[in-house]
Coordinates of C-alpha atoms and ligand atoms in Angstrom, one line a residue:
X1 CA 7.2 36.9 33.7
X2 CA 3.4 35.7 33.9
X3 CA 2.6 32.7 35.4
X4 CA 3.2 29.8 33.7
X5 CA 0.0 27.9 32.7
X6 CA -0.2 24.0 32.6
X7 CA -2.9 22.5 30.3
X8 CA -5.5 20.7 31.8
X9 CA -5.1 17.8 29.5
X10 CA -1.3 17.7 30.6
X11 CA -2.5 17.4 34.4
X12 CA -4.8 14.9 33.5
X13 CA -2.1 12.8 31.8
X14 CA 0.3 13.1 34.6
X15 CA -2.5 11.8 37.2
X16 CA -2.0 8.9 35.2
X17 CA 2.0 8.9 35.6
X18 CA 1.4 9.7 39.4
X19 CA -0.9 6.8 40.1
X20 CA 1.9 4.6 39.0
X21 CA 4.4 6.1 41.3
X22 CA 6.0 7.9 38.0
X23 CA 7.3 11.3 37.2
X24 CA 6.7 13.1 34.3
X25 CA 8.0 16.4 32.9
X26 CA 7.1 18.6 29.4
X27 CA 10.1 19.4 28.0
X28 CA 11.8 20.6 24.4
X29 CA 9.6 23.2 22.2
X30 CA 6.6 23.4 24.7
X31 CA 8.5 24.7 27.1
X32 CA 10.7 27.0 25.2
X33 CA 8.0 28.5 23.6
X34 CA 6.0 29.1 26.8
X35 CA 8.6 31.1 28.4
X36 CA 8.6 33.0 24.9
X37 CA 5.0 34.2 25.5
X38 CA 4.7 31.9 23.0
X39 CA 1.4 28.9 22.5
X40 CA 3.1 25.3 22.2
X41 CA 2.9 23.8 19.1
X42 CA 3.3 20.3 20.5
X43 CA 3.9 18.2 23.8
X44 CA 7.2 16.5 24.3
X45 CA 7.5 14.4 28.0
X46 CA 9.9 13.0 29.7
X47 CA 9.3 10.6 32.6
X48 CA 11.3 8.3 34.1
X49 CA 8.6 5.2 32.9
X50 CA 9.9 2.7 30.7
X51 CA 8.6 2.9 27.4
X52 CA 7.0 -0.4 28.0
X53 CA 5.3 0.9 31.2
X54 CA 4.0 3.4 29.2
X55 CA 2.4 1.4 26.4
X56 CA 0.6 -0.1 29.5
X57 CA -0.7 3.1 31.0
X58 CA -2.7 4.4 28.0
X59 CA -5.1 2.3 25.9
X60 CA -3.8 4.0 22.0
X61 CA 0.3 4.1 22.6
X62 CA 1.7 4.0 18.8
X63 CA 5.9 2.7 19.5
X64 CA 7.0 5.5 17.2
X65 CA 10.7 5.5 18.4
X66 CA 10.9 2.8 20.8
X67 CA 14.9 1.7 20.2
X68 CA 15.3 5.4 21.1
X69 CA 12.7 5.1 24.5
X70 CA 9.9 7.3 22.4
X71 CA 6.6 6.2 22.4
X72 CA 3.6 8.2 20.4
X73 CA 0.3 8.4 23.4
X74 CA -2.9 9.7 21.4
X75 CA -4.8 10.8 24.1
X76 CA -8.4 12.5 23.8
X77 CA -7.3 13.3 20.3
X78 CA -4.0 14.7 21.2
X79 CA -0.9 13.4 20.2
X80 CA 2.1 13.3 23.0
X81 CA 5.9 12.5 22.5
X82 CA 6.8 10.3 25.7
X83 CA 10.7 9.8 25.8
X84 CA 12.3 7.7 29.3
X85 CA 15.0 10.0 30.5
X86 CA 18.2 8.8 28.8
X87 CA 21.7 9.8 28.3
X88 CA 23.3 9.5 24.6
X89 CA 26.6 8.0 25.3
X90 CA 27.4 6.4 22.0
X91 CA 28.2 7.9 18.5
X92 CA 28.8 7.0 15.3
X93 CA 29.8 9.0 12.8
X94 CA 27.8 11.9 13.7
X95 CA 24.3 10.0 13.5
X96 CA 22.3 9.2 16.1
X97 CA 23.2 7.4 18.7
X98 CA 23.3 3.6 17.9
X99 CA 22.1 2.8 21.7
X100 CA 19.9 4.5 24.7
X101 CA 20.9 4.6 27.4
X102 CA 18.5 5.2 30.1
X103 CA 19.0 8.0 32.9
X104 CA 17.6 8.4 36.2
X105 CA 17.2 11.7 36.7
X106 CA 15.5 14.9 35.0
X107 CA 18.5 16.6 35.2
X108 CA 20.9 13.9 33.4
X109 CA 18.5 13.9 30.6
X110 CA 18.1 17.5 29.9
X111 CA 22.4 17.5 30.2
X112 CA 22.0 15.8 26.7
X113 CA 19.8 18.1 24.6
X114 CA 21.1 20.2 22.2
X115 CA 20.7 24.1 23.0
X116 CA 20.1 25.4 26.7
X117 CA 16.5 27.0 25.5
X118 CA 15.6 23.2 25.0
X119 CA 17.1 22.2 28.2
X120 CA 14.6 22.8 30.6
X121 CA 11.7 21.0 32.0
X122 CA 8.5 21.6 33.9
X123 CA 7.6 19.3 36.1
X124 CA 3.4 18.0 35.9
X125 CA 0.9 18.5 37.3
X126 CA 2.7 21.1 39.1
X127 CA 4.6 23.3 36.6
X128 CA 8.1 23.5 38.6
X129 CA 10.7 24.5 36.8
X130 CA 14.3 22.5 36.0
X131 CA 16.6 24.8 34.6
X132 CA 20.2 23.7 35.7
X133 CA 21.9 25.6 32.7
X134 CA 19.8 29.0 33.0
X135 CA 18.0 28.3 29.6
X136 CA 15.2 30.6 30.4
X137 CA 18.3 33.3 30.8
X138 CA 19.0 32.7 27.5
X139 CA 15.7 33.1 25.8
X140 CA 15.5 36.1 27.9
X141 CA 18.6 37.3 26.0
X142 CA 17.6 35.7 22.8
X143 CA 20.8 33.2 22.7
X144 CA 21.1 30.0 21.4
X145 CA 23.9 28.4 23.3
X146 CA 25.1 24.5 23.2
X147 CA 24.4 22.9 26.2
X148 CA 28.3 22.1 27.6
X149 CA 31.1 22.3 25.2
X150 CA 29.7 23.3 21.9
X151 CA 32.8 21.0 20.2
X152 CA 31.6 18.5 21.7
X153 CA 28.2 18.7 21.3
X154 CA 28.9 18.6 17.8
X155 CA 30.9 16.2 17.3
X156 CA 28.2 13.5 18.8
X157 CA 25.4 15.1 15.9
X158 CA 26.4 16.6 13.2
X159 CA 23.2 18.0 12.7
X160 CA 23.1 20.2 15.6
X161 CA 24.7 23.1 13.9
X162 CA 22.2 23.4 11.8
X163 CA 19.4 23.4 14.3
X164 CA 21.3 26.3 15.4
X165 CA 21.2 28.3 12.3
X166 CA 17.1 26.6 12.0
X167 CA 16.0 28.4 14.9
X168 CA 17.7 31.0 14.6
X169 CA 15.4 32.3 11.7
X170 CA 12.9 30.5 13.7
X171 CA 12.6 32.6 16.4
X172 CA 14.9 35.3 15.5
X173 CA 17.6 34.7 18.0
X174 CA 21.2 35.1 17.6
X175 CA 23.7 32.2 18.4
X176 CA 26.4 32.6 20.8
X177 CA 30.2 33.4 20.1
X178 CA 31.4 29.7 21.5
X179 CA 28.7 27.7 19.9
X180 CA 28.8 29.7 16.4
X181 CA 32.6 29.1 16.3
X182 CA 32.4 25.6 17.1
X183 CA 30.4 24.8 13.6
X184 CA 33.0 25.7 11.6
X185 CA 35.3 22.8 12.9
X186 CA 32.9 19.9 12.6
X187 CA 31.3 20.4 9.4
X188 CA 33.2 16.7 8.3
X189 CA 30.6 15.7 11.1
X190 CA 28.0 17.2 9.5
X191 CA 29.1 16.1 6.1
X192 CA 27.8 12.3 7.3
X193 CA 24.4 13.0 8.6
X194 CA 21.3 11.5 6.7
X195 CA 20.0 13.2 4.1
X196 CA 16.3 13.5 5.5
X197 CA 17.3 14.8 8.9
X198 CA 18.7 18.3 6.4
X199 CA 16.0 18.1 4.2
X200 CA 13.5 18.4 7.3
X201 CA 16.3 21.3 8.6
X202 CA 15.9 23.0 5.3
X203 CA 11.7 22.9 5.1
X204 CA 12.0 24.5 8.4
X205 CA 14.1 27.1 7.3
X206 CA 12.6 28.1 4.3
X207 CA 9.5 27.8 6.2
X208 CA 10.5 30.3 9.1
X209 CA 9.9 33.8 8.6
X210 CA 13.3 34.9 7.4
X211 CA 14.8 32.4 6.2
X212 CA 17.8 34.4 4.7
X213 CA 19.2 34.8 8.2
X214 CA 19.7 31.0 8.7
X215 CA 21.4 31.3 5.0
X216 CA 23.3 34.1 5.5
X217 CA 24.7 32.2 8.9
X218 CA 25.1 28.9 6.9
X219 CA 27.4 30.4 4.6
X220 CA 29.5 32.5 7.3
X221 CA 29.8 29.0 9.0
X222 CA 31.1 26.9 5.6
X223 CA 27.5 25.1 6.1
X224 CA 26.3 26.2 2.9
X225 CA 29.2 25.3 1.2
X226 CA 29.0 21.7 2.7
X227 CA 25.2 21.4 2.2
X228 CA 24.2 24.0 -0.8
X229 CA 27.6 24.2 -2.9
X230 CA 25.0 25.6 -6.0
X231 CA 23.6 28.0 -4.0
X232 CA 27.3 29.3 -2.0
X233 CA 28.9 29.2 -5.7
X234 CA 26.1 32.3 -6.2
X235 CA 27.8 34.8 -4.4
X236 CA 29.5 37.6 -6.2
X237 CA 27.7 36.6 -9.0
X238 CA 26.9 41.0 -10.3
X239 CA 23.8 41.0 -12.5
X240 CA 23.8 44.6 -13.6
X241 CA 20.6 46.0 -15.2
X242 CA 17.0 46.3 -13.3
X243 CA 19.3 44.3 -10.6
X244 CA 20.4 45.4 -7.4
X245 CA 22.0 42.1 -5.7
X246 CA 24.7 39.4 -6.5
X247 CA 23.0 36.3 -7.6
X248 CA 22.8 34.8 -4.2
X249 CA 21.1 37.7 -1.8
X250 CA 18.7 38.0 -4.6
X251 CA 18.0 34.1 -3.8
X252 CA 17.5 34.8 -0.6
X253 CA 15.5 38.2 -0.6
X254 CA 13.4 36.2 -3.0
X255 CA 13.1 33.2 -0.6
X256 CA 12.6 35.5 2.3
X257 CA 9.4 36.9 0.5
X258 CA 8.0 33.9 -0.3
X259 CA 8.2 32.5 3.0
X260 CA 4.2 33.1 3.8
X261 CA 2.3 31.0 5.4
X262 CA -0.1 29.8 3.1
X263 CA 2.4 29.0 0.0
X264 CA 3.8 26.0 -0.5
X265 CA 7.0 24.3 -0.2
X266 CA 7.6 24.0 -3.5
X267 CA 7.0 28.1 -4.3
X268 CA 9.8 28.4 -1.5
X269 CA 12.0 26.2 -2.9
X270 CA 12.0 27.2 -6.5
X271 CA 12.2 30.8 -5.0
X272 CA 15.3 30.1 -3.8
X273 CA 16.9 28.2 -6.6
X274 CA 15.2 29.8 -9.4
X275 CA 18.5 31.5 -10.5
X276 CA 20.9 28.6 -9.5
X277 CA 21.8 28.0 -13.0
X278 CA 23.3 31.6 -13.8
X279 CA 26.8 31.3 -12.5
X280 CA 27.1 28.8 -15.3
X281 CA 25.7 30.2 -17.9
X282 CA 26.7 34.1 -17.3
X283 CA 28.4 35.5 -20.3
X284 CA 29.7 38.9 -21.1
X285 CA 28.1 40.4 -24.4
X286 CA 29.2 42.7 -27.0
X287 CA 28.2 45.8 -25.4
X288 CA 29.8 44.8 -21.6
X289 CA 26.3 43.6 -20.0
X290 CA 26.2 40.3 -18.5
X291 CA 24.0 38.0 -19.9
X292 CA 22.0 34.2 -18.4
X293 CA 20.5 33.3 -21.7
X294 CA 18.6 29.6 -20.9
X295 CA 19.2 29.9 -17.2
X296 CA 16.5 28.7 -16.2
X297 CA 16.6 25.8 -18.3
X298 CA 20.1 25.2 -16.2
X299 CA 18.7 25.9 -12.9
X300 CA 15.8 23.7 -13.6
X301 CA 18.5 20.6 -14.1
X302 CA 20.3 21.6 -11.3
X303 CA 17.8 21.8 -8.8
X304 CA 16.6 18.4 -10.0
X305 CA 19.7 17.3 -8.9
X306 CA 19.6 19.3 -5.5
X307 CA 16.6 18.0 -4.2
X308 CA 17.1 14.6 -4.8
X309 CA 20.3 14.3 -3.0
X310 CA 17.9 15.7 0.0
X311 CA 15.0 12.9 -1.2
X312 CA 12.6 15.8 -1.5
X313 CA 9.1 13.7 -2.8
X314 CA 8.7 13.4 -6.4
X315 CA 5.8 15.5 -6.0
X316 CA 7.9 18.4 -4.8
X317 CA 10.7 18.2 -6.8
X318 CA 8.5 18.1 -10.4
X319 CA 6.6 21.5 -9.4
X320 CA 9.5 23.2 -8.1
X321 CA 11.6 22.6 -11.4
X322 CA 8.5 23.5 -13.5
X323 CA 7.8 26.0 -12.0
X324 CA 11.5 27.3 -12.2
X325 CA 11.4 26.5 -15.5
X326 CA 8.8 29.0 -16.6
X327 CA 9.5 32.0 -13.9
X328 CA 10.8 33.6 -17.4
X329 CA 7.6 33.9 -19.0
X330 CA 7.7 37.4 -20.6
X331 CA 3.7 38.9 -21.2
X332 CA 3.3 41.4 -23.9
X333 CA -0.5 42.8 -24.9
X334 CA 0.4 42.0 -28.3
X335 CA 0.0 38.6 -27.3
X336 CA -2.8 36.9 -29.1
X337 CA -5.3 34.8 -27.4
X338 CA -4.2 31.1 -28.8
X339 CA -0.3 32.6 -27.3
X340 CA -2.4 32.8 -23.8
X341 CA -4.0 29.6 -24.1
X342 CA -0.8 28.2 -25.1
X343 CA 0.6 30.1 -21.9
X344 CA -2.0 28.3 -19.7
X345 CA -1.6 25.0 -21.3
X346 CA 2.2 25.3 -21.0
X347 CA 2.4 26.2 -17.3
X348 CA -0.5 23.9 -16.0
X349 CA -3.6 25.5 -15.1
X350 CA -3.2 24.2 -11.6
X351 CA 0.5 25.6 -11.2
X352 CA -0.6 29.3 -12.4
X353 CA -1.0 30.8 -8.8
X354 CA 2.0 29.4 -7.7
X355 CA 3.8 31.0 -10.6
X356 CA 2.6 34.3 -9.9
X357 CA 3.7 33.8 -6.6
X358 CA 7.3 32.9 -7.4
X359 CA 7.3 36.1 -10.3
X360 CA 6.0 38.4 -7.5
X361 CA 8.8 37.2 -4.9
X362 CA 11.6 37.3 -8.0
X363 CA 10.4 40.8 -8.6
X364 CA 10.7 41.9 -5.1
X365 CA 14.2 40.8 -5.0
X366 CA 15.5 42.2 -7.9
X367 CA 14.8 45.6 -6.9
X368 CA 14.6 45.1 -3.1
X369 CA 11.3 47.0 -2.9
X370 CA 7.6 45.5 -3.8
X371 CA 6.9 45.4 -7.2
X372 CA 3.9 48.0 -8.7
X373 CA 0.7 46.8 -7.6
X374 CA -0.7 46.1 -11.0
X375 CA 2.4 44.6 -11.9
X376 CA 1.0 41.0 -13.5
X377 CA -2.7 42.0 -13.3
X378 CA -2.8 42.6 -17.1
X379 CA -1.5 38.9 -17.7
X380 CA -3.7 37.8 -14.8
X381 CA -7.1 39.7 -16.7
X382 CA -6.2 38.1 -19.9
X383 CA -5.9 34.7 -18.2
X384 CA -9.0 34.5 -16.6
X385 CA -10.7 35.8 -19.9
X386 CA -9.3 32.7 -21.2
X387 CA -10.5 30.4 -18.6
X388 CA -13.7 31.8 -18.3
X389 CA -14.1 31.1 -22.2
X390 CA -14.2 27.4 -21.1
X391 CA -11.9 26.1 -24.1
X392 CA -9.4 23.3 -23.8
X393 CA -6.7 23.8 -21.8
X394 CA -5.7 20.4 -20.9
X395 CA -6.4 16.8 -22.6
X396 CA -9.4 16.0 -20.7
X397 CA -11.1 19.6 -22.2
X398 CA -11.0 17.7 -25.6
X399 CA -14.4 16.4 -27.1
X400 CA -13.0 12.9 -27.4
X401 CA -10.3 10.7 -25.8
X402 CA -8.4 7.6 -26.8
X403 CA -11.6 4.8 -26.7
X404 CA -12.7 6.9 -30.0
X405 CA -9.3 7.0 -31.4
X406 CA -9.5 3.1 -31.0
X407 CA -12.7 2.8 -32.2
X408 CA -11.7 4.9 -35.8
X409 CA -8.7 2.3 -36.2
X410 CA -5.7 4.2 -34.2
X411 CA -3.5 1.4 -32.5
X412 CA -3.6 1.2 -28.7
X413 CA 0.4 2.5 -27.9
X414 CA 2.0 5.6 -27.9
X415 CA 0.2 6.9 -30.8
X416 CA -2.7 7.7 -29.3
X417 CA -1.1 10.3 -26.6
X418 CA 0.7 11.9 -29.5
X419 CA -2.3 12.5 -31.4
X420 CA -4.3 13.6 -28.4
X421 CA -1.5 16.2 -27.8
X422 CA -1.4 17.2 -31.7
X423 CA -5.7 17.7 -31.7
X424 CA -5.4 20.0 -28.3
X425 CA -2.6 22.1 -30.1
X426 CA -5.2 22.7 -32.8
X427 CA -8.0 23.5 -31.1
X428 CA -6.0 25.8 -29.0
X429 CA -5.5 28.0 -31.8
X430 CA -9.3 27.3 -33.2
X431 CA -11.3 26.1 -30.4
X432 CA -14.1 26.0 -33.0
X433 CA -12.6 22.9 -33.9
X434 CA -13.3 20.8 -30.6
X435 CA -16.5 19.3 -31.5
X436 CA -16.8 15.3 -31.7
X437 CA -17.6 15.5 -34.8
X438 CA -14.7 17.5 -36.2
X439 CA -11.9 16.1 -34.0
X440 CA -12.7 12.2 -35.4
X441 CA -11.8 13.7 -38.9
X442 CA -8.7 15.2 -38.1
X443 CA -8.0 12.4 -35.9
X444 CA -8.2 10.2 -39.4
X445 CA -5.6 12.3 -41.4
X446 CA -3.4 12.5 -38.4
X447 CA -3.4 8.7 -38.4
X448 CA -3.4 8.0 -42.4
X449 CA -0.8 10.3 -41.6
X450 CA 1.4 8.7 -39.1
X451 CA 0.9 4.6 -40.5
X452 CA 2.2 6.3 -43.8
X453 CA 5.0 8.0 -42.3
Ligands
ATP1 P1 10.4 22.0 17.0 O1 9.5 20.8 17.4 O2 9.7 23.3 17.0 O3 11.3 21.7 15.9 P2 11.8 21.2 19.4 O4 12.7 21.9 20.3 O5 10.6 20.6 20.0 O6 11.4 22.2 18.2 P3 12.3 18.5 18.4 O7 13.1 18.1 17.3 O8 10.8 18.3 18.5 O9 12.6 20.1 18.6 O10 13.0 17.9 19.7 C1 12.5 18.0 21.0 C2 13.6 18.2 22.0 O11 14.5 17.1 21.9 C3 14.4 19.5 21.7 O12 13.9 20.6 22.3 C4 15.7 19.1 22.4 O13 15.7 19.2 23.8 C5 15.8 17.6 22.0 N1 16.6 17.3 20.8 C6 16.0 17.2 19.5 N2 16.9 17.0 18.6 C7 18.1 16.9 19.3 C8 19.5 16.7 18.9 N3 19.8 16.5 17.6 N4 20.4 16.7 19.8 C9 20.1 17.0 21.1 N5 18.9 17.2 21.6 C10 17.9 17.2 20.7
MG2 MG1 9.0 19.4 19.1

């Protein structure tokens, strides 16, 4: 193995620990990921300091975690993790421990992390390794393995199991026999961990670069049926046709593809619960072929449901379910151009890429093989002709806004959006019609209109 390389800012940082007489060690991901070949993403130490010792040792110290001995140094616009060695002798109800307490040794601390891979330390400045349960074996051998008795283990955090399945699409690494079996028994442990501690499980899942393996492990392990009972309820689910998969590998192959870097979290979530409503609404027709008519009107309230019980943002959840529930659209060339307008105004000129995106990976996993080249480029042509016409495509396109409507006598209320609304419907199929001039006078009718009606 090469030598192991210590940043210079990390032997800078542990001058400081030195001068006080104190130890400190990187530990967790850093170190994992160095003896992967692999760049750190971030710094986790451990040092036998008191986190109140620490806040005294560095001028910006942000108490991030302090009830748990974590303290936040920003140090020449670096951001360091500093945890006091501690054990984690009390549980409750598989959260996290309701008390630290604090451990004198390098050793006793690392005996409390989760997985041996994360078990080991490097000592600073120096870069001496602390390995007591041969965790650099393991990543040698690609093996995620509980640190001690997997049982155990999992019964003081339920969500342990899942940072099992998390890294193992993470790093592509299988779990071992002991610590795989050991999920099964305490998913009621599981069951009772916070909902944001699996949602940030999930975004790292669907974030890894196969995430179908930590899926595919969840639902060998009863996890997904714990966690994801919409998603297990998708297997065996035949969709014969241009399909090749059961409802939920399709999920999966679609979330697997859309698991690139640069798309968001909300393309990878409505990638993989795009189809989430056709279990309930598959039908058998006349002629024997199975049928989802309006599933992903179904899946759209479903997933609604989904990510909120995981307290996704607002934010995330509305484009996801949009976006799911227009992954039907269906292009023709007979389409006219106020149907493409219409098209763009519908889906949100904003949300259009992502769309593609989530069409492209839904392709893909329907047939299991990348979908022609040109295979939305026609739709794609005709939108940008649209764009590039500069019509209105959205409210603010419109030659006038509610202040006119006020000034010709509309009330101030609701009546004003709705009218808004009704004028950009008209000059999408005449965009003639959206001058100032022209809009005022339908305005008028609209509103003789409406005080009549
Ligand atoms: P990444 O940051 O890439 O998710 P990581 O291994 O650094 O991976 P963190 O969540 O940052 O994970 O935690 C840092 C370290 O703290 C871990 O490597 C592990 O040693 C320990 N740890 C984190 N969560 C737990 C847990 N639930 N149980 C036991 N040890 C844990
Ligand atoms: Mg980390």
């Amino acid at each position: 193995m090469r030598g192991l390389r210590i940043h210079p800012l990390l032997k800078e940082i542990a001058a400081i620990f030195s001068r006080r007489g104190k130890q400190v060690f990187l530990v967790g991901g850093a170190v994992r990921d160095m003896f992967r070949g692999k760049d750190a993403q971030d710094w986790d130490l451990a040092t036998d300091a008191l986190p109140e010792e620490v806040i005294l040792m560095f001028p910006k110290v942000i108490p991030t975690g302090i009830k748990h001995g974590t303290v936040t140094v920003r140090y020449k616009g670096y951001s360091l993790e500093v945890t006091t060695f501690r054990t984690e002798s009390e549980y409750h109800d598989g959260r996290r421990p309701n008390k630290v307490d604090y451990a004198a040794t390098i050793e006793a601390d690392l005996s409390r992390r989760d997985f041996t891979m994360n078990a080991i330390a490097l000592s600073l400045p120096e870069g001496r390794k602390v390995d007591p349960f041969d965790g650099v074996g393991d990543i040698k051998r690609r093996i995620i393995r509980c640190v001690g008795n997997p049982a155990e283990r999992f019964g003081e955090d339920g969500l342990r199991p899942l940072r099992a399945v998390r890294f193992a699409s993470q790093l592509g690494f299988n779990i071992e026999d002991a610590t795989l079996s050991a999920v099964n028994p305490s998913l009621r442990i599981t069951a009772k961990v916070a909902a944001e501690r699996i949602r940030d499980e999930i975004d790292k899942i669907i974030g890894s670069p196969k995430p179908s393996r930590a899926f595919l492990l969840m639902e060998k392990t009863g996890l997904l049926e714990l966690l994801l009972p919409e998603l297990a309820r998708c297997r065996n689910i035949e969709q014969k046709g241009f399909h090749r998969f059961d409802v939920l590998d399709h999920s999966l192959l679609a979330c697997d593809r859309a698991a690139q870097k640069s798309w968001s979290a909300a393309v990878r979530l409505a990638a993989l619960f795009h189809d989430i409503g056709k279990p309930e609404t598959r039908l058998l027709d006349a002629s024997g072929i199975w049928t989802f008519y309006q599933h992903e009107r179904v899946s759209a309230e479903l997933v609604r449901k989904i990510l909120a019980r995981f307290r996704y943002s607002n934010e995330v959840v509305d484009r996801a379910v949009h976006l799911i529930k227009e992954h039907m659209f269906y292009y023709e060339e007979i389409w006219i151009d106020a149907a493409v307008r219409r098209f763009i105004i519908r889906v949100g000129e904003e949300n259009l890429p992502d769309l593609y995106r989530l069409r492209m990976a839904d392709a893909y996993a329907a047939a299991g093989k990348p979908p022609p080249k040109d295979f939305l480029l026609p739709l794609i042509r005709r939108v940008d002709k649209a764009l590039a016409g500069g019509r209105a495509f959205s409210l603010k396109d419109l030659q006038i806004d509610g202040t006119d409507l006020i000034g010709i006598g509309v009330k101030a209320g609701p009546s004003i959006g709705i009218i808004l609304r009704e004028l950009l419907e008209t000059v999408v199929d005449d965009p003639a019609l959206n001058t100032k001039e022209k809009l005022l006078e339908i305005a008028r009718n609209l509103n003789l209109r409406y005080r009549s009606g």
